Amino acid sequence: MPLDLIKTTLVGTSSLQKNSSEGTKYPTDSLQDKKYREAIGKYHRALLEMKGLCRVLGDPDTSKSPSTVLTSISKSSLTDEQKGAVENAELECYNSLAACLLQMELVNYERVKEYCLKVLRKEGENFKALYRSGVAYYHLGDFNKALHYLKESHKQQPTDTNVIRYIQLTEMKIRRNAQREKSEVP
C-alpha cells in the first residue's frame, strides 16, 4: 500500500530530520550536503507517492496537494484516521524539506518560505514553520514579514536563542533601513 511506502520513506530520513529540525549545525562539506540532498529527494518522493495515492483513490488532478485532494475523495476510500495520517505526513515532509534546505551550502530561501507557508496554512501555530518562515523572509530581505513570523514563534518559545538572535538581527535591519530612508528624504 502506498501509505506504507510513505511511512518507510519518512522513517528512513528520520534521524537526519531530527538533527536538522532541531537546528543542529553541521560543517558544510560535500558529504553532509549530499545527505541533505538525499533526504530532500526522499521527502519529494514521499510527496509524489501521496499525490499518486490520491489519484488512485479518485482525484486525477495531481497539481493539488495531497491534503487538498483528500477532502474531495469519497468517504469510503479513506477513513478519517487515514486522511489525518496522510495530511500529517505531508506537513511533516514540507517541514522537513524546509529544515534540510536551510542546511544546504546554497540555501533556496524562496523554497523554504514556500514549504513553511504550506505547513502554516494547515497548522498556523507550528513553531518550526513559523521560525523557518521568519528566517527565510529575513534572508529574502522582507524584514517586516520576517519579524512577524519570528515574533509569533517567540510567543511559543520565548527562551529559544535562535529566535531571539534573528529577532534582534531583523529589528536592527529595520532600524537601519528606516535611518537610510530618513537620510535620503530632503
Short mmCIF file of C-alpha atoms in Angstrom, two decimals:
data_model
loop_
_atom_site.label_atom_id
_atom_site.label_comp_id
_atom_site.label_asym_id
_atom_site.label_seq_id
_atom_site.Cartn_x
_atom_site.Cartn_y
_atom_site.Cartn_z
CA MET A 1 0.00 0.00 0.00
CA PRO A 2 1.39 3.46 -0.90
CA LEU A 3 0.85 4.80 2.63
CA ASP A 4 3.26 2.15 3.93
CA LEU A 5 5.86 3.25 1.38
CA ILE A 6 5.44 6.85 2.52
CA LYS A 7 5.95 5.81 6.15
CA THR A 8 9.04 3.80 5.17
CA THR A 9 10.46 6.79 3.30
CA LEU A 10 9.83 9.06 6.27
CA VAL A 11 11.39 6.61 8.73
CA GLY A 12 14.48 6.35 6.52
CA THR A 13 15.14 10.07 6.89
CA SER A 14 14.02 10.45 10.50
CA SER A 15 17.49 10.70 12.06
CA LEU A 16 18.57 13.33 9.56
CA GLN A 17 15.25 15.11 10.01
CA LYS A 18 15.64 15.05 13.79
CA ASN A 19 19.07 16.65 13.61
CA SER A 20 18.11 19.26 11.02
CA SER A 21 14.79 20.22 12.61
CA GLU A 22 16.41 20.81 15.98
CA GLY A 23 18.73 23.35 14.42
CA THR A 24 21.90 21.28 14.74
CA LYS A 25 24.64 22.82 12.61
CA TYR A 26 26.88 20.60 10.51
CA PRO A 27 30.03 21.50 8.66
CA THR A 28 29.12 22.30 5.05
CA ASP A 29 31.22 19.64 3.42
CA SER A 30 30.17 17.73 0.34
CA LEU A 31 29.34 14.55 2.27
CA GLN A 32 26.91 16.31 4.60
CA ASP A 33 25.46 18.32 1.73
CA LYS A 34 24.91 15.05 -0.13
CA LYS A 35 23.00 13.59 2.83
CA TYR A 36 20.64 16.56 2.85
CA ARG A 37 20.20 16.32 -0.91
CA GLU A 38 19.37 12.64 -0.44
CA ALA A 39 16.84 13.46 2.29
CA ILE A 40 15.30 16.19 0.13
CA GLY A 41 14.88 13.63 -2.64
CA LYS A 42 13.19 11.19 -0.26
CA TYR A 43 10.76 13.82 1.01
CA HIS A 44 9.90 14.82 -2.55
CA ARG A 45 9.33 11.17 -3.45
CA ALA A 46 7.07 10.74 -0.42
CA LEU A 47 5.01 13.75 -1.54
CA LEU A 48 4.77 12.28 -5.03
CA GLU A 49 3.64 8.96 -3.55
CA MET A 50 0.93 10.76 -1.60
CA LYS A 51 -0.24 12.52 -4.76
CA GLY A 52 -0.27 9.14 -6.51
CA LEU A 53 -2.28 7.66 -3.66
CA CYS A 54 -4.84 10.43 -4.01
CA ARG A 55 -5.02 9.88 -7.77
CA VAL A 56 -5.59 6.14 -7.26
CA LEU A 57 -8.33 6.93 -4.77
CA GLY A 58 -10.26 9.08 -7.18
CA ASP A 59 -8.81 12.51 -7.95
CA PRO A 60 -6.81 12.68 -11.20
CA ASP A 61 -5.62 16.28 -10.58
CA THR A 62 -2.01 15.81 -9.44
CA SER A 63 -1.39 19.56 -9.33
CA LYS A 64 -3.23 19.74 -6.00
CA SER A 65 -1.52 19.00 -2.72
CA PRO A 66 -2.50 15.65 -1.17
CA SER A 67 -4.31 17.20 1.80
CA THR A 68 -6.42 19.36 -0.53
CA VAL A 69 -7.38 16.33 -2.60
CA LEU A 70 -8.30 14.30 0.49
CA THR A 71 -11.30 16.50 1.20
CA SER A 72 -12.80 15.68 -2.21
CA ILE A 73 -12.19 11.92 -2.12
CA SER A 74 -15.25 9.86 -1.27
CA LYS A 75 -15.71 8.94 2.37
CA SER A 76 -15.48 5.22 1.67
CA SER A 77 -11.97 5.42 0.17
CA LEU A 78 -10.12 6.51 3.31
CA THR A 79 -11.06 6.66 6.95
CA ASP A 80 -10.72 9.96 8.78
CA GLU A 81 -7.73 8.48 10.59
CA GLN A 82 -6.05 7.61 7.28
CA LYS A 83 -6.78 11.07 5.87
CA GLY A 84 -5.26 12.58 9.00
CA ALA A 85 -2.19 10.37 8.65
CA VAL A 86 -1.67 11.45 5.03
CA GLU A 87 -2.13 15.11 5.95
CA ASN A 88 0.31 14.81 8.87
CA ALA A 89 2.84 13.03 6.65
CA GLU A 90 2.50 15.78 4.05
CA LEU A 91 3.06 18.52 6.63
CA GLU A 92 6.00 16.60 8.08
CA CYS A 93 7.52 16.33 4.60
CA TYR A 94 7.18 20.05 3.91
CA ASN A 95 8.56 20.99 7.33
CA SER A 96 11.46 18.58 6.93
CA LEU A 97 12.16 19.80 3.40
CA ALA A 98 12.47 23.34 4.76
CA ALA A 99 14.82 22.13 7.50
CA CYS A 100 17.02 20.29 5.01
CA LEU A 101 17.10 23.23 2.61
CA LEU A 102 18.28 25.52 5.41
CA GLN A 103 21.23 23.19 6.00
CA MET A 104 22.42 23.32 2.39
CA GLU A 105 25.51 25.27 1.40
CA LEU A 106 23.46 27.36 -1.04
CA VAL A 107 20.06 27.91 0.56
CA ASN A 108 16.98 28.46 -1.60
CA TYR A 109 15.11 30.74 0.80
CA GLU A 110 12.20 31.17 -1.59
CA ARG A 111 11.57 27.41 -1.41
CA VAL A 112 12.00 27.37 2.37
CA LYS A 113 9.36 30.10 2.60
CA GLU A 114 7.03 28.25 0.23
CA TYR A 115 7.23 24.97 2.17
CA CYS A 116 6.80 26.67 5.55
CA LEU A 117 3.77 28.60 4.36
CA LYS A 118 2.20 25.32 3.21
CA VAL A 119 2.62 23.98 6.74
CA LEU A 120 1.30 27.19 8.30
CA ARG A 121 -1.85 27.11 6.15
CA LYS A 122 -2.79 23.88 7.95
CA GLU A 123 -1.02 24.39 11.29
CA GLY A 124 -0.82 28.13 11.87
CA GLU A 125 0.91 27.69 15.23
CA ASN A 126 3.66 25.31 14.08
CA PHE A 127 6.76 26.67 15.84
CA LYS A 128 9.32 25.31 13.41
CA ALA A 129 7.44 26.56 10.35
CA LEU A 130 6.98 29.99 11.96
CA TYR A 131 10.67 30.24 12.83
CA ARG A 132 11.86 28.98 9.45
CA SER A 133 9.48 31.35 7.65
CA GLY A 134 10.98 34.20 9.63
CA VAL A 135 14.49 33.11 8.71
CA ALA A 136 13.54 32.78 5.03
CA TYR A 137 11.87 36.20 4.91
CA TYR A 138 14.89 37.72 6.68
CA HIS A 139 17.28 36.38 4.05
CA LEU A 140 14.90 37.41 1.27
CA GLY A 141 15.00 40.97 2.63
CA ASP A 142 11.36 41.21 3.73
CA PHE A 143 12.16 42.24 7.28
CA ASN A 144 8.62 43.18 8.34
CA LYS A 145 7.27 39.73 7.45
CA ALA A 146 10.35 38.14 9.00
CA LEU A 147 9.72 39.98 12.24
CA HIS A 148 6.05 38.95 12.22
CA TYR A 149 6.85 35.22 11.92
CA LEU A 150 9.77 35.39 14.34
CA LYS A 151 7.65 37.13 16.99
CA GLU A 152 4.92 34.52 16.54
CA SER A 153 7.47 31.76 17.11
CA HIS A 154 8.91 33.70 20.07
CA LYS A 155 5.47 33.66 21.75
CA GLN A 156 5.66 29.86 21.78
CA GLN A 157 9.29 29.50 22.84
CA PRO A 158 10.44 32.77 24.43
CA THR A 159 13.82 31.37 25.51
CA ASP A 160 14.89 29.98 22.13
CA THR A 161 18.21 31.70 21.45
CA ASN A 162 17.99 31.28 17.66
CA VAL A 163 14.63 33.05 17.58
CA ILE A 164 15.90 35.84 19.85
CA ARG A 165 19.02 36.30 17.71
CA TYR A 166 17.01 36.53 14.48
CA ILE A 167 14.56 38.97 16.06
CA GLN A 168 17.48 41.19 17.08
CA LEU A 169 19.05 40.97 13.62
CA THR A 170 15.73 41.74 11.96
CA GLU A 171 14.98 44.71 14.20
CA MET A 172 18.47 46.04 13.51
CA LYS A 173 17.88 45.77 9.73
CA ILE A 174 14.51 47.53 10.06
CA ARG A 175 16.11 50.38 12.06
CA ARG A 176 18.95 50.74 9.54
CA ASN A 177 16.51 50.82 6.63
CA ALA A 178 14.41 53.45 8.42
CA GLN A 179 17.52 55.58 9.09
CA ARG A 180 18.64 55.22 5.48
CA GLU A 181 15.21 56.29 4.21
CA LYS A 182 15.17 59.20 6.65
CA SER A 183 18.57 60.47 5.50
CA GLU A 184 17.59 60.16 1.81
CA VAL A 185 14.49 62.33 2.19
CA PRO A 186 15.40 66.03 1.65
#
